[in-house]
Coordinates of C-alpha atoms in Angstrom, one line a residue:
M1268 CA -2.0 20.1 -17.2
D1269 CA -3.5 16.8 -15.9
Q1270 CA -5.7 17.0 -12.9
P1271 CA -4.4 15.1 -9.8
A1272 CA -5.2 11.4 -9.6
H1273 CA -6.4 9.7 -6.5
I1274 CA -6.6 5.9 -5.9
F1275 CA -9.2 4.4 -3.5
C1276 CA -10.5 0.9 -3.1
T1277 CA -13.3 -1.2 -1.7
R1278 CA -12.5 -3.2 1.5
S1279 CA -12.5 -6.6 -0.2
S1280 CA -10.1 -5.6 -2.9
R1281 CA -7.5 -3.8 -0.8
Y1282 CA -5.1 -6.7 -1.2
L1283 CA -4.9 -6.0 -5.0
A1284 CA -5.4 -2.2 -4.8
E1285 CA -2.2 -1.9 -2.6
R1286 CA -0.2 -3.7 -5.3
I1287 CA -1.7 -1.5 -8.1
A1288 CA -1.0 1.7 -6.1
E1289 CA 2.6 0.5 -5.5
H1290 CA 3.1 0.0 -9.3
Y1291 CA 1.4 3.3 -10.0
G1292 CA 3.7 5.1 -7.6
K1293 CA 1.0 6.5 -5.3
E1294 CA -0.4 5.7 -1.9
L1295 CA -4.0 4.5 -1.5
G1296 CA -6.4 7.3 -0.5
K1297 CA -8.1 7.1 2.9
I1298 CA -11.7 6.0 3.2
N1299 CA -13.6 5.8 6.4
F1300 CA -16.5 3.3 6.7
L1301 CA -19.3 4.0 9.1
E1302 CA -21.0 0.7 10.0
F1303 CA -24.5 0.5 11.4
S1304 CA -25.5 -2.3 13.7
D1305 CA -27.8 -3.9 11.0
G1306 CA -25.0 -4.3 8.5
E1307 CA -25.6 -1.1 6.5
F1308 CA -22.4 0.9 5.8
Q1309 CA -21.5 4.4 4.6
P1310 CA -18.1 5.2 3.1
S1311 CA -16.6 8.7 3.2
F1312 CA -13.4 10.0 1.6
E1313 CA -11.0 11.4 4.1
E1314 CA -9.3 13.8 1.7
S1315 CA -10.4 16.3 -0.9
I1316 CA -11.0 15.0 -4.4
R1317 CA -12.6 18.1 -5.9
G1318 CA -11.7 18.4 -9.6
A1319 CA -9.6 15.3 -9.4
R1320 CA -9.5 12.0 -11.4
V1321 CA -10.5 9.3 -9.0
F1322 CA -9.8 5.6 -9.6
L1323 CA -12.0 3.3 -7.5
I1324 CA -10.7 -0.3 -7.4
G1325 CA -13.0 -3.1 -6.5
S1326 CA -13.9 -6.5 -7.9
T1327 CA -17.6 -7.2 -7.6
F1328 CA -17.5 -10.9 -6.7
P1329 CA -20.2 -12.3 -4.3
G1330 CA -21.6 -11.2 -1.9
A1331 CA -23.6 -8.3 -3.2
E1332 CA -22.2 -5.8 -0.7
N1333 CA -19.0 -5.6 -2.9
L1334 CA -21.1 -4.2 -5.8
M1335 CA -23.0 -1.9 -3.4
E1336 CA -19.8 -0.6 -1.9
M1337 CA -18.5 0.3 -5.4
L1338 CA -21.8 2.1 -6.2
L1339 CA -21.7 4.1 -2.9
L1340 CA -18.1 5.1 -3.6
C1341 CA -19.0 6.3 -7.1
D1342 CA -21.9 8.3 -5.6
A1343 CA -19.7 9.8 -2.9
A1344 CA -17.0 10.8 -5.4
K1345 CA -19.6 12.4 -7.6
R1346 CA -21.1 14.4 -4.7
A1347 CA -17.5 15.4 -3.6
S1348 CA -17.1 17.1 -7.0
A1349 CA -14.5 14.6 -8.5
D1350 CA -14.0 15.5 -12.2
K1351 CA -13.6 12.0 -13.5
I1352 CA -14.6 8.8 -11.8
T1353 CA -13.1 5.5 -13.1
A1354 CA -14.6 2.3 -11.6
V1355 CA -11.7 -0.2 -11.8
M1356 CA -13.4 -3.6 -11.6
P1357 CA -10.8 -6.4 -12.2
Y1358 CA -13.7 -8.9 -11.9
F1359 CA -17.1 -7.6 -13.2
G1360 CA -19.8 -9.5 -11.4
Y1361 CA -23.1 -10.5 -12.9
A1362 CA -21.4 -10.8 -16.3
R1363 CA -22.9 -14.2 -16.8
Q1364 CA -26.4 -12.6 -17.0
D1365 CA -25.7 -10.9 -20.3
R1366 CA -28.9 -12.0 -22.1
K1367 CA -32.4 -13.4 -21.6
D1368 CA -31.8 -17.2 -22.1
K1369 CA -35.3 -18.0 -20.9
P1370 CA -38.5 -16.1 -20.2
R1371 CA -39.0 -13.8 -17.1
V1372 CA -35.3 -13.4 -16.2
P1373 CA -33.3 -10.2 -15.7
I1374 CA -30.2 -9.1 -17.8
G1375 CA -28.1 -8.5 -14.7
A1376 CA -25.0 -7.2 -16.6
K1377 CA -27.0 -4.5 -18.2
L1378 CA -28.6 -3.5 -14.8
V1379 CA -25.1 -3.2 -13.3
A1380 CA -23.9 -1.1 -16.2
N1381 CA -26.9 1.3 -15.6
L1382 CA -26.3 1.4 -11.9
L1383 CA -22.6 2.3 -12.3
S1384 CA -23.4 5.2 -14.7
T1385 CA -26.2 6.4 -12.5
A1386 CA -24.0 6.3 -9.4
G1387 CA -21.5 8.6 -11.1
A1388 CA -18.9 6.5 -12.9
T1389 CA -17.6 8.2 -16.0
R1390 CA -15.4 5.3 -17.1
V1391 CA -15.1 1.6 -16.4
M1392 CA -11.9 -0.5 -16.5
T1393 CA -12.2 -4.3 -16.2
M1394 CA -10.6 -7.6 -17.3
D1395 CA -11.8 -10.5 -19.4
L1396 CA -15.5 -10.0 -19.3
H1397 CA -17.5 -13.2 -19.5
A1398 CA -19.1 -11.8 -22.7
E1399 CA -17.3 -9.0 -24.6
Q1400 CA -20.7 -7.5 -25.8
I1401 CA -21.3 -6.3 -22.3
Q1402 CA -19.2 -3.3 -23.3
G1403 CA -22.1 -2.2 -25.4
F1404 CA -24.4 -2.0 -22.3
F1405 CA -22.5 1.1 -21.3
E1406 CA -22.9 4.7 -22.5
I1407 CA -19.5 5.6 -21.0
P1408 CA -16.0 4.4 -22.1
V1409 CA -15.0 0.8 -21.1
D1410 CA -11.3 -0.3 -21.0
H1411 CA -11.5 -4.0 -21.5
L1412 CA -8.1 -5.6 -20.5
Y1413 CA -7.0 -9.1 -21.3
A1414 CA -5.1 -11.5 -19.0
S1415 CA -3.5 -13.0 -22.1
G1416 CA -0.6 -10.5 -21.7
I1417 CA 0.1 -12.2 -18.3
F1418 CA -0.7 -15.8 -19.2
V1419 CA 1.1 -16.0 -22.6
E1420 CA 4.5 -15.1 -21.1
Y1421 CA 4.1 -17.7 -18.4
I1422 CA 3.2 -20.5 -20.8
R1423 CA 6.2 -19.6 -23.0
S1424 CA 8.4 -19.9 -19.9
L1425 CA 7.3 -23.5 -19.5
K1426 CA 8.8 -24.4 -22.9
L1427 CA 6.2 -27.1 -23.6
D1428 CA 6.7 -29.3 -26.7
N1429 CA 3.7 -30.1 -29.0
L1430 CA 1.6 -27.3 -27.3
T1431 CA -2.1 -27.3 -28.0
I1432 CA -4.6 -24.7 -26.7
A1433 CA -8.1 -26.0 -25.7
S1434 CA -11.4 -24.3 -25.0
P1435 CA -13.6 -26.0 -22.4
D1436 CA -16.7 -25.0 -24.4
M1437 CA -17.8 -23.6 -27.7
G1438 CA -18.2 -20.1 -26.3
G1439 CA -14.4 -19.9 -25.6
A1440 CA -13.3 -20.8 -29.1
K1441 CA -12.4 -17.3 -30.0
R1442 CA -10.3 -16.9 -26.9
A1443 CA -8.5 -20.2 -27.5
R1444 CA -7.7 -19.2 -31.1
A1445 CA -6.2 -15.9 -29.9
Y1446 CA -3.9 -17.6 -27.5
A1447 CA -2.9 -20.2 -30.1
K1448 CA -2.0 -17.4 -32.5
Y1449 CA 0.6 -15.9 -30.1
L1450 CA 1.9 -19.3 -28.9
D1451 CA 2.0 -20.8 -32.4
A1452 CA -0.1 -23.7 -31.2
E1453 CA -3.0 -25.8 -32.5
V1454 CA -6.6 -25.5 -31.1
V1455 CA -9.1 -28.1 -29.9
I1456 CA -12.6 -27.5 -28.5
C1457 CA -14.6 -29.4 -25.9
Y1458 CA -18.3 -29.5 -26.7
K1459 CA -20.5 -29.7 -23.7
E1460 CA -24.2 -29.8 -22.9
R1461 CA -25.4 -28.8 -19.4
A1462 CA -27.9 -30.8 -17.5
K1463 CA -28.6 -27.7 -15.4
A1464 CA -26.6 -24.7 -14.1
N1465 CA -23.1 -25.8 -12.8
E1466 CA -23.8 -29.4 -13.9
I1467 CA -22.5 -31.0 -17.1
G1468 CA -24.6 -33.6 -18.8
Y1469 CA -22.4 -34.5 -21.8
M1470 CA -18.9 -33.5 -23.1
T1471 CA -16.9 -34.6 -26.1
L1472 CA -13.7 -33.3 -27.9
I1473 CA -13.4 -31.7 -31.3
G1474 CA -9.8 -32.1 -32.4
D1475 CA -6.8 -34.4 -31.7
V1476 CA -4.6 -34.1 -28.6
R1477 CA -2.7 -37.4 -28.7
G1478 CA 0.9 -36.8 -27.6
K1479 CA 0.2 -33.1 -26.9
N1480 CA 0.7 -30.9 -23.9
V1481 CA -2.6 -29.1 -23.6
V1482 CA -3.5 -25.8 -21.9
L1483 CA -7.2 -25.1 -21.3
V1484 CA -8.1 -21.4 -21.3
D1485 CA -11.2 -19.8 -19.8
D1486 CA -12.3 -16.4 -18.4
M1487 CA -13.5 -17.7 -15.1
I1488 CA -13.6 -20.8 -13.0
D1489 CA -16.5 -21.3 -10.5
T1490 CA -17.2 -24.8 -9.3
A1491 CA -14.4 -26.2 -11.5
G1492 CA -16.8 -28.8 -12.9
T1493 CA -16.3 -27.9 -16.6
L1494 CA -12.5 -27.5 -16.4
T1495 CA -11.9 -30.7 -14.5
K1496 CA -14.3 -32.7 -16.8
A1497 CA -12.6 -31.2 -19.8
A1498 CA -9.2 -32.2 -18.4
E1499 CA -10.4 -35.8 -18.0
V1500 CA -11.6 -35.9 -21.6
L1501 CA -8.3 -34.6 -22.9
K1502 CA -6.3 -37.1 -20.9
E1503 CA -8.6 -39.9 -22.1
K1504 CA -7.9 -38.8 -25.6
G1505 CA -4.2 -39.1 -25.2
A1506 CA -2.9 -35.8 -23.9
I1507 CA 0.5 -36.0 -22.2
S1508 CA -0.3 -33.2 -19.8
V1509 CA -3.2 -30.8 -19.1
R1510 CA -3.0 -27.4 -17.5
A1511 CA -5.7 -24.7 -17.2
M1512 CA -5.6 -20.9 -17.1
A1513 CA -8.6 -18.9 -15.9
T1514 CA -8.6 -15.2 -15.2
H1515 CA -11.1 -15.1 -12.4
A1516 CA -10.9 -17.7 -9.7
L1517 CA -14.3 -17.8 -8.0
L1518 CA -13.8 -21.4 -6.9
S1519 CA -17.1 -21.8 -5.1
A1520 CA -18.8 -25.0 -3.8
G1521 CA -15.6 -26.9 -3.3
G1522 CA -14.0 -25.9 -6.6
D1523 CA -10.6 -25.5 -5.1
Q1524 CA -10.6 -29.1 -3.8
R1525 CA -12.0 -30.3 -7.1
I1526 CA -8.9 -28.8 -8.7
Q1527 CA -6.6 -30.7 -6.3
D1528 CA -8.3 -34.0 -7.0
S1529 CA -8.3 -33.5 -10.8
V1530 CA -5.8 -34.7 -13.5
L1531 CA -4.7 -31.1 -14.1
E1532 CA -1.0 -30.4 -13.7
E1533 CA -1.8 -26.9 -12.4
L1534 CA -4.4 -24.1 -12.6
I1535 CA -3.0 -20.7 -13.3
V1536 CA -5.2 -17.7 -12.3
T1537 CA -4.9 -14.0 -11.6
D1538 CA -5.5 -12.1 -8.4
T1539 CA -8.7 -10.3 -9.5
I1540 CA -10.4 -12.3 -6.8
P1541 CA -8.8 -13.2 -3.5
L1542 CA -8.3 -16.9 -3.0
K1543 CA -9.7 -18.3 0.2
D1544 CA -6.8 -20.7 0.6
T1545 CA -3.5 -19.9 -1.0
S1546 CA -1.8 -23.1 0.1
K1547 CA -3.4 -25.3 -2.6
S1548 CA -0.5 -26.9 -4.4
K1549 CA -2.0 -27.0 -7.9
I1550 CA -3.1 -23.3 -8.0
K1551 CA -0.6 -20.7 -9.2
V1552 CA -1.5 -17.0 -8.9
L1553 CA -0.1 -14.4 -11.3
S1554 CA -0.7 -10.8 -10.4
C1555 CA -2.6 -8.4 -12.7
A1556 CA -1.6 -5.3 -10.6
K1557 CA 1.2 -4.0 -12.8
M1558 CA -1.1 -4.2 -15.9
F1559 CA -3.9 -2.3 -14.3
A1560 CA -1.4 0.3 -12.9
E1561 CA 0.1 0.9 -16.4
I1562 CA -3.3 1.2 -18.1
M1563 CA -4.6 3.6 -15.3
E1564 CA -1.5 5.8 -15.8
L1565 CA -2.0 5.9 -19.6
V1566 CA -5.7 6.7 -19.2
H1567 CA -4.9 9.5 -16.7
H1568 CA -2.4 11.1 -19.1
K1569 CA -4.8 10.6 -22.0
S1570 CA -2.4 8.3 -23.9
S1571 CA -3.3 5.4 -26.2
I1572 CA -3.7 2.0 -24.5
S1573 CA -4.0 -0.2 -27.6
G1574 CA -0.3 -1.2 -27.5
K1575 CA -0.9 -3.0 -24.2
F1576 CA -3.2 -5.6 -25.7
I1577 CA -2.2 -8.9 -27.4
M1578 CA -5.8 -10.1 -28.0

């Protein structure tokens, strides 16, 4: 007999957690937050979770308190004698710090993995990690979901002729090939060199897009500099239309306005991160709530989840 399942969430991810809980068929559990005058906070579960499987939903996008809140919830669940604690992190923050790319820098993704395990998480569930090898930083199971199951159906619904999938950089080539396989499309790659973080120095195109409808695919969009520059290059090379898909919409430093001013037809994102402004006409949000709810239910009942992935 399965132990009971309880679903809780961090404050910043409640908008998504409510949708996930609705698809799962359960109500969100109650958490009370004691807030101190200096900004420190202390969460407490307002119901018994002894012996239960606990799902804690929370994306760890900036600021750092979102990560701290997830860690405190894991620790509280552990000390409340929860049997299994799954950290459901639709967006896994600090994933860009997956290696030492220069001397005297941290490997932030590994640090976060260690912190989650120490705090009490017995399993992690996330979507479209910036680098898949981050799964190897954990000594606990990681369920790595892909937004391709959401995006592919949307692109098919557009019925675009002469479809071509593009990667905005060399690192996303594998992702682009996977999308192309399921969409029966060709692949092109934008090669870029950065002048510094968040600033592109040079970009060129590998492949032919003349007369093609192009869809750029990426795991995240931050300042939107890479995607908008790639879209310009693709249009200059003869693309009929250019769209972009990115799982995580950070959209910092004016990224949302940069999308509006770009040559992109539209940007399709998921709701792993709440958009600051949902009125932007070029940005379409597809929900990942149903996918997470289905995987959570399969995990709870100890069933295989491999059939849910297309990448």
